[in-house]
Coordinates of C-alpha atoms and ligand atoms in Angstrom, one line a residue:
M1 CA -55.4 201.4 120.3
H2 CA -57.1 205.1 121.0
V3 CA -56.0 207.9 120.1
I4 CA -57.0 211.5 122.0
T5 CA -56.2 214.8 119.8
V6 CA -56.4 217.6 121.2
E7 CA -59.4 218.7 119.9
G8 CA -60.7 215.3 121.8
L9 CA -59.7 217.7 125.3
G10 CA -61.7 221.3 124.0
S11 CA -62.1 223.7 122.1
C12 CA -63.2 227.5 121.9
R13 CA -67.0 226.3 120.8
R14 CA -67.4 223.6 123.0
G15 CA -66.0 224.5 125.8
L16 CA -62.0 224.6 126.3
H17 CA -60.0 221.7 129.5
P18 CA -59.1 222.7 132.1
I19 CA -55.9 222.4 130.7
Q20 CA -56.9 225.1 127.9
E21 CA -57.8 226.7 130.0
S22 CA -55.1 227.2 132.2
L23 CA -52.2 227.9 129.7
A24 CA -54.8 230.6 127.8
R25 CA -55.4 232.7 131.4
T26 CA -51.5 232.4 131.6
H27 CA -50.9 233.8 128.1
G28 CA -49.0 230.4 128.1
S29 CA -50.1 230.2 124.1
Q30 CA -47.6 228.9 121.8
C31 CA -47.8 228.5 117.4
G32 CA -50.6 225.9 116.1
F33 CA -47.3 223.3 116.6
C34 CA -46.5 224.3 120.2
T35 CA -49.3 225.1 122.2
P36 CA -51.3 221.0 121.7
G37 CA -48.2 219.5 122.1
F38 CA -47.4 220.8 125.2
V39 CA -51.5 220.5 126.8
M40 CA -50.9 217.1 125.0
S41 CA -47.8 216.3 127.1
M42 CA -49.5 217.5 130.5
Y43 CA -53.7 216.0 130.2
A44 CA -50.8 212.7 129.0
L45 CA -48.8 212.9 132.4
L46 CA -52.4 213.8 134.6
Q47 CA -54.1 210.6 132.8
S48 CA -51.1 208.1 133.9
S49 CA -50.7 209.9 137.9
Q50 CA -52.2 208.4 140.5
T51 CA -51.6 211.1 142.3
P52 CA -50.7 214.2 141.9
P53 CA -48.0 215.0 140.1
T54 CA -44.7 217.5 140.8
E55 CA -43.8 220.5 139.7
E56 CA -40.3 217.8 138.5
Q57 CA -42.8 215.6 137.1
I58 CA -44.5 218.6 135.0
E59 CA -41.2 219.8 134.1
E60 CA -39.8 216.5 133.0
C61 CA -42.8 216.6 130.9
L62 CA -42.3 218.7 129.1
A63 CA -38.6 218.1 127.9
G64 CA -39.6 216.6 124.4
N65 CA -41.8 219.5 123.9
L66 CA -39.3 222.5 122.0
C67 CA -41.1 225.5 121.0
R68 CA -37.9 228.1 119.5
C69 CA -39.3 230.7 121.1
T70 CA -40.4 231.2 124.5
G71 CA -39.2 231.4 128.4
Y72 CA -41.4 228.5 129.0
R73 CA -42.9 230.5 132.5
A74 CA -45.8 230.9 131.4
I75 CA -46.8 227.1 130.5
L76 CA -45.0 226.4 133.6
E77 CA -47.1 228.5 135.4
A78 CA -50.5 227.4 133.7
F79 CA -49.3 223.8 133.9
R80 CA -48.3 224.6 137.9
V81 CA -52.0 224.2 139.5
F82 CA -52.8 220.8 139.0
A83 CA -49.3 220.0 141.5
K84 CA -49.0 218.8 144.2
T85 CA -46.9 221.8 145.7
S86 CA -47.8 224.9 144.2
N87 CA -45.2 227.2 144.5
I88 CA -45.7 231.0 146.8
L89 CA -43.1 232.5 143.5
Y90 CA -45.1 231.3 141.4
T91 CA -48.4 233.8 142.2
G92 CA -49.4 237.0 143.4
V93 CA -47.1 236.9 146.5
S94 CA -44.0 237.1 147.5
S95 CA -42.5 236.0 150.8
L96 CA -40.0 238.8 150.1
N97 CA -42.5 241.3 149.4
L98 CA -43.6 240.8 153.0
Q99 CA -43.0 244.4 155.7
D100 CA -43.7 243.6 159.0
G101 CA -45.9 240.5 157.4
Q102 CA -48.0 242.9 155.2
S103 CA -47.7 242.6 151.1
V104 CA -45.9 245.3 149.2
C105 CA -45.5 246.5 146.0
P106 CA -42.3 245.8 144.5
S107 CA -41.8 248.8 142.7
T108 CA -43.7 251.8 144.5
G109 CA -42.7 249.5 147.9
K110 CA -46.3 250.5 148.9
P111 CA -48.6 247.7 151.3
Y112 CA -51.5 245.6 150.2
S113 CA -54.3 243.8 152.0
V114 CA -53.5 240.4 150.5
D115 CA -53.9 237.8 152.8
R116 CA -50.0 236.4 153.1
H117 CA -51.7 232.6 153.9
K118 CA -54.0 232.7 150.8
P119 CA -51.5 232.6 148.0
T120 CA -53.1 234.0 145.1
S121 CA -52.5 233.1 142.2
Y122 CA -52.5 235.3 138.3
N123 CA -54.3 231.1 137.5
E124 CA -58.5 230.8 137.5
V125 CA -58.1 227.7 137.7
D126 CA -58.8 224.9 139.9
G127 CA -56.1 222.1 139.1
T128 CA -57.6 219.9 142.3
K129 CA -61.3 219.4 140.1
Y130 CA -58.9 218.2 137.2
T131 CA -60.2 214.4 137.7
E132 CA -64.4 214.8 136.8
E133 CA -65.5 213.0 133.8
E134 CA -62.1 212.6 131.8
L135 CA -62.0 210.5 128.7
I136 CA -61.0 207.1 129.4
F137 CA -59.4 204.4 128.0
P138 CA -62.8 202.3 125.8
P139 CA -62.9 199.2 128.2
E140 CA -63.8 197.3 124.8
L141 CA -60.7 197.8 123.9
L142 CA -58.9 196.8 126.9
L143 CA -60.8 193.3 126.8
K144 CA -58.7 193.0 122.9
K145 CA -55.5 190.9 123.0
P146 CA -53.1 191.7 119.9
T147 CA -53.8 190.1 116.7
F148 CA -51.5 189.1 113.8
L149 CA -51.6 191.9 111.4
N150 CA -50.3 192.0 107.8
L151 CA -50.6 195.4 106.4
T152 CA -49.1 196.3 102.3
G153 CA -48.2 200.4 101.6
F154 CA -46.8 202.0 98.1
G155 CA -43.9 200.5 96.3
G156 CA -44.4 196.9 97.7
L157 CA -43.5 197.4 101.3
M158 CA -45.2 194.5 103.5
W159 CA -45.9 195.8 107.5
Y160 CA -46.4 192.5 109.2
R161 CA -46.9 192.6 113.2
P162 CA -46.8 188.0 114.5
I163 CA -47.6 188.2 118.4
T164 CA -45.1 184.9 118.9
L165 CA -41.6 184.5 118.6
Q166 CA -41.0 181.7 116.5
H167 CA -43.1 184.1 113.4
V168 CA -40.4 187.0 114.3
L169 CA -37.7 184.0 113.7
D170 CA -39.7 182.2 110.0
L171 CA -40.1 186.1 109.5
K172 CA -36.5 186.7 109.4
A173 CA -35.6 184.0 108.5
K174 CA -37.7 184.6 104.6
Y175 CA -36.4 187.9 104.2
P176 CA -33.0 188.9 105.6
N177 CA -33.3 192.3 105.4
A178 CA -37.0 192.7 107.1
K179 CA -36.0 195.6 109.9
L180 CA -37.4 195.2 112.9
I181 CA -39.3 198.4 114.5
V182 CA -41.5 199.4 117.9
G183 CA -41.7 202.6 117.5
N184 CA -40.5 203.4 114.6
T185 CA -38.8 206.5 116.2
E186 CA -35.6 205.2 113.8
V187 CA -36.9 203.4 111.4
G188 CA -39.8 206.4 110.5
I189 CA -36.8 209.0 110.6
E190 CA -34.4 207.3 108.6
T191 CA -38.0 206.3 105.5
R192 CA -39.5 210.6 105.9
L193 CA -36.2 212.3 106.5
K194 CA -33.4 209.8 105.0
R195 CA -35.7 208.7 102.5
I196 CA -34.4 205.3 102.8
Q197 CA -37.0 202.9 101.6
Y198 CA -37.5 199.6 103.2
Q199 CA -39.6 196.8 101.4
V200 CA -40.3 194.4 104.8
L201 CA -40.8 196.2 108.4
V202 CA -41.7 193.9 111.6
S203 CA -42.9 195.1 114.3
V204 CA -42.2 193.4 117.3
M205 CA -44.3 195.0 120.1
H206 CA -46.5 192.5 121.2
V207 CA -43.7 189.6 122.0
P208 CA -44.3 187.9 124.7
E209 CA -40.6 186.8 124.9
L210 CA -39.0 189.9 123.8
N211 CA -40.7 192.2 126.7
V212 CA -39.6 190.2 129.3
L213 CA -38.1 192.4 132.4
E214 CA -37.3 190.6 135.5
T215 CA -34.9 190.5 138.7
R216 CA -32.4 187.4 138.8
E217 CA -30.2 186.4 142.1
D218 CA -27.9 188.3 139.6
G219 CA -29.2 190.9 137.6
I220 CA -31.9 192.1 135.4
E221 CA -33.4 190.1 132.3
I222 CA -35.0 192.8 129.7
G223 CA -36.3 191.7 126.2
A224 CA -34.9 193.3 123.2
A225 CA -39.2 195.2 123.2
M226 CA -38.3 196.9 126.0
R227 CA -39.9 200.7 126.4
L228 CA -37.0 202.8 127.6
S229 CA -40.3 204.5 130.6
I230 CA -41.3 201.2 131.7
L231 CA -37.4 200.1 131.8
L232 CA -36.3 203.8 133.4
N233 CA -39.6 203.1 135.9
F234 CA -38.8 199.7 136.7
F235 CA -35.0 200.7 137.7
R236 CA -36.5 203.6 139.8
K237 CA -37.7 200.5 141.7
V238 CA -34.7 198.4 142.0
V239 CA -32.7 200.6 143.7
T240 CA -35.1 200.9 146.7
E241 CA -35.5 197.4 147.1
R242 CA -31.8 196.2 146.8
A243 CA -28.4 197.2 148.3
A244 CA -27.5 200.2 147.5
H245 CA -23.8 199.2 146.0
E246 CA -25.6 196.4 143.7
T247 CA -27.4 199.2 142.1
S248 CA -24.3 201.9 140.3
S249 CA -25.3 200.5 137.1
C250 CA -29.2 201.2 138.0
K251 CA -28.5 204.5 139.1
A252 CA -26.2 205.1 136.5
F253 CA -28.4 204.4 133.9
I254 CA -31.0 206.8 135.3
E255 CA -28.9 208.8 135.1
Q256 CA -28.0 208.7 131.3
L257 CA -32.2 207.7 129.9
K258 CA -33.6 211.6 131.8
W259 CA -31.5 213.4 129.4
F260 CA -32.1 210.7 125.8
A261 CA -34.5 212.3 124.3
G262 CA -38.6 213.4 125.5
S263 CA -40.7 211.0 127.6
Q264 CA -42.9 210.2 124.2
I265 CA -39.7 209.2 122.0
R266 CA -38.8 207.2 125.8
N267 CA -42.7 206.1 125.8
V268 CA -42.4 203.8 122.5
S269 CA -38.8 203.7 121.8
S270 CA -37.1 199.9 122.5
I271 CA -33.4 199.1 124.2
G272 CA -33.3 196.2 121.8
G273 CA -34.0 199.4 118.6
N274 CA -31.5 201.5 120.6
I275 CA -28.4 198.9 120.6
C276 CA -29.2 197.5 117.0
T277 CA -29.0 201.1 115.6
A278 CA -25.9 200.9 116.9
S279 CA -25.6 205.3 116.8
P280 CA -21.7 206.2 117.0
I281 CA -22.7 208.9 119.5
S282 CA -25.8 206.5 121.0
D283 CA -26.6 207.5 125.1
L284 CA -26.6 203.8 126.0
N285 CA -24.0 201.5 124.9
P286 CA -20.8 203.0 126.4
L287 CA -23.3 202.6 129.3
W288 CA -24.4 198.8 128.4
M289 CA -20.4 198.1 127.6
A290 CA -19.2 199.8 130.6
A291 CA -21.5 197.7 133.0
R292 CA -20.7 194.8 131.7
A293 CA -23.8 193.8 129.8
K294 CA -24.5 190.9 127.9
F295 CA -26.4 190.5 125.1
R296 CA -28.4 187.5 123.7
I297 CA -28.9 186.7 120.6
I298 CA -31.8 184.1 118.6
D299 CA -30.4 182.8 114.9
S300 CA -33.9 181.9 113.0
K301 CA -33.9 178.6 114.3
G302 CA -33.4 179.0 118.1
N303 CA -30.1 178.7 118.8
I304 CA -29.1 181.1 121.5
K305 CA -25.8 182.4 122.0
T306 CA -24.9 185.2 124.2
V307 CA -22.0 188.5 122.7
L308 CA -20.8 191.0 125.7
A309 CA -22.2 194.0 125.3
E310 CA -18.1 194.9 124.8
N311 CA -18.2 193.3 121.2
F312 CA -20.8 193.6 120.0
F313 CA -20.1 197.5 118.2
L314 CA -17.8 195.8 115.3
G315 CA -18.2 199.4 113.2
Y316 CA -19.6 201.4 112.2
R317 CA -22.9 200.5 112.4
K318 CA -21.9 197.3 111.9
L319 CA -23.1 194.6 115.0
D320 CA -22.0 190.7 115.5
L321 CA -25.6 189.7 114.9
A322 CA -26.2 188.2 111.2
Y323 CA -29.3 188.0 108.4
D324 CA -31.5 185.4 110.0
E325 CA -30.6 186.7 113.8
I326 CA -32.1 189.0 116.3
L327 CA -31.4 190.0 119.6
L328 CA -33.7 188.5 122.4
S329 CA -32.5 190.1 125.4
V330 CA -30.4 192.1 127.5
F331 CA -28.7 191.0 130.8
L332 CA -27.4 193.9 133.1
P333 CA -25.3 192.2 136.1
W334 CA -25.0 193.6 139.3
D335 CA -22.2 195.6 140.5
K336 CA -20.2 193.9 143.3
T337 CA -19.7 195.8 146.7
F338 CA -16.5 198.5 146.0
E339 CA -17.6 198.8 142.1
F340 CA -19.2 202.0 140.9
V341 CA -20.7 202.8 137.4
K342 CA -21.0 206.7 136.4
E343 CA -23.2 207.9 133.0
F344 CA -21.4 210.8 131.4
K345 CA -23.7 213.0 128.9
Q346 CA -22.0 216.5 126.9
S347 CA -24.1 217.7 124.6
H348 CA -25.9 221.9 123.4
R349 CA -28.5 221.7 125.2
R350 CA -29.7 219.6 128.4
D351 CA -32.9 218.2 127.5
D352 CA -33.7 216.5 124.4
D353 CA -30.4 216.7 122.8
I354 CA -28.3 214.5 121.0
A355 CA -24.6 214.0 122.8
I356 CA -21.2 215.7 121.4
V357 CA -19.7 213.4 122.9
N358 CA -20.5 210.0 125.6
A359 CA -19.3 208.0 128.3
G360 CA -19.5 205.0 130.8
I361 CA -17.7 204.8 133.1
H362 CA -17.0 201.1 135.1
V363 CA -14.8 200.8 138.2
H364 CA -13.9 197.9 140.7
L365 CA -11.8 198.8 143.9
Q366 CA -9.7 195.9 146.1
E367 CA -8.2 197.2 149.2
H368 CA -4.9 195.1 149.2
S369 CA -2.0 195.9 151.9
D370 CA -3.9 199.5 153.0
N371 CA -4.5 200.4 150.0
W372 CA -7.3 200.8 147.6
V373 CA -5.7 199.9 144.1
V374 CA -8.5 199.6 140.4
A375 CA -8.6 195.7 140.3
D376 CA -10.7 196.0 137.0
A377 CA -11.9 199.8 134.2
S378 CA -13.6 200.4 131.3
I379 CA -14.4 203.9 130.1
V380 CA -16.1 203.5 126.8
Y381 CA -16.8 206.4 124.7
G382 CA -19.5 207.5 122.7
G383 CA -18.8 210.1 119.6
V384 CA -15.6 210.0 119.2
A385 CA -14.8 207.3 116.9
P386 CA -17.5 205.5 114.4
C387 CA -18.9 203.6 117.1
S388 CA -18.6 203.1 121.2
L389 CA -15.2 203.4 121.7
S390 CA -12.8 201.0 125.1
A391 CA -10.4 202.9 125.7
I392 CA -8.3 199.3 126.4
K393 CA -5.2 201.7 126.5
T394 CA -6.2 203.5 129.5
K395 CA -7.8 200.7 131.8
E396 CA -4.6 198.8 131.6
F397 CA -2.8 201.7 133.4
L398 CA -5.0 202.6 135.4
I399 CA -5.5 198.5 136.6
D400 CA -3.6 197.8 139.9
K401 CA -3.2 201.6 140.2
I402 CA -3.8 202.8 144.1
Ligands
LIG1 FE1 -44.5 226.7 118.1 FE2 -42.2 228.9 119.7 S1 -44.2 228.8 119.5 S2 -42.2 226.1 118.1

């Protein structure tokens, strides 16, 4: 691992990084939590983009940085200098204030001399020079392969990082109450804020079988440790490559994942963790259920069984999963012609917020005697019951309706 903090980018003493400089110049600085957060989110985006990001990508990368005090205009203005396009509305000259080709001051109405073809930015930082002399990921770390790790912590806590599936299964057989973790986004909250104590934690991040991500003849196989950001990008690629009707579910997941926490969380949290947490307000579980996904479960002896997502959630945080079993992968089938899947989420705030209610909806239409009838349907809600709930009576009512 290679960790860069905001101090690694620049400081008043050593000189500011262009991102910091830009934020300071546009008066976008906030408190000691927000400012480093915004800077590092923007830095991560620039470091991971092959080409300059779009303005939309910049806004998306800041969705996980919630400041309780500010509007974001000055911050976005600071970061727009690094974008592919520069929007004239955010520069010193607005095309609305042009009169006979001359710029006019909006308050006095008097012309002033600015070349309208060369918008002047309030910000003097040149974002195009960004890529020079950046920190790189240390090459010697790239050569290192993950190895088995075993650490102990407070109160006898044991933390394991196996690198083979067999070792994970052996640990699960030995410690049936062991908690599997990937990004620690749920267990971290449970242990720090809810004071829940676990004796054995098993990090499964580096197990190859749990990181599978492949398209098959009949759908997509997704390993349980697959990170949400990687899956989101994979879905985005798949919808450009497959027939439109096959990827209705993928499109619904793309939309839902956009509003799933922020990019920092999506970068490390896994689909298996989200499923097995079995939150009654899970954003994704209603969609897995509606999209007729299947979960592959493996026990400590290596036996594999398949369970329909619809039958996996038994009650409040209760799963059809024995102590010696783990979720191995998720299979998402392609949609057929005239089969449609849609997502729904209602929350207080659009970005980075828990839903009040959410849903996954699936309908399959068929032509019958010059009419379109509902051949199959599924409507699954989150936030209305102890677990994601399928509206079975509604489904029965809809079937065969015109
Ligand atoms: Fe940090 Fe608003 S300035 S929360």
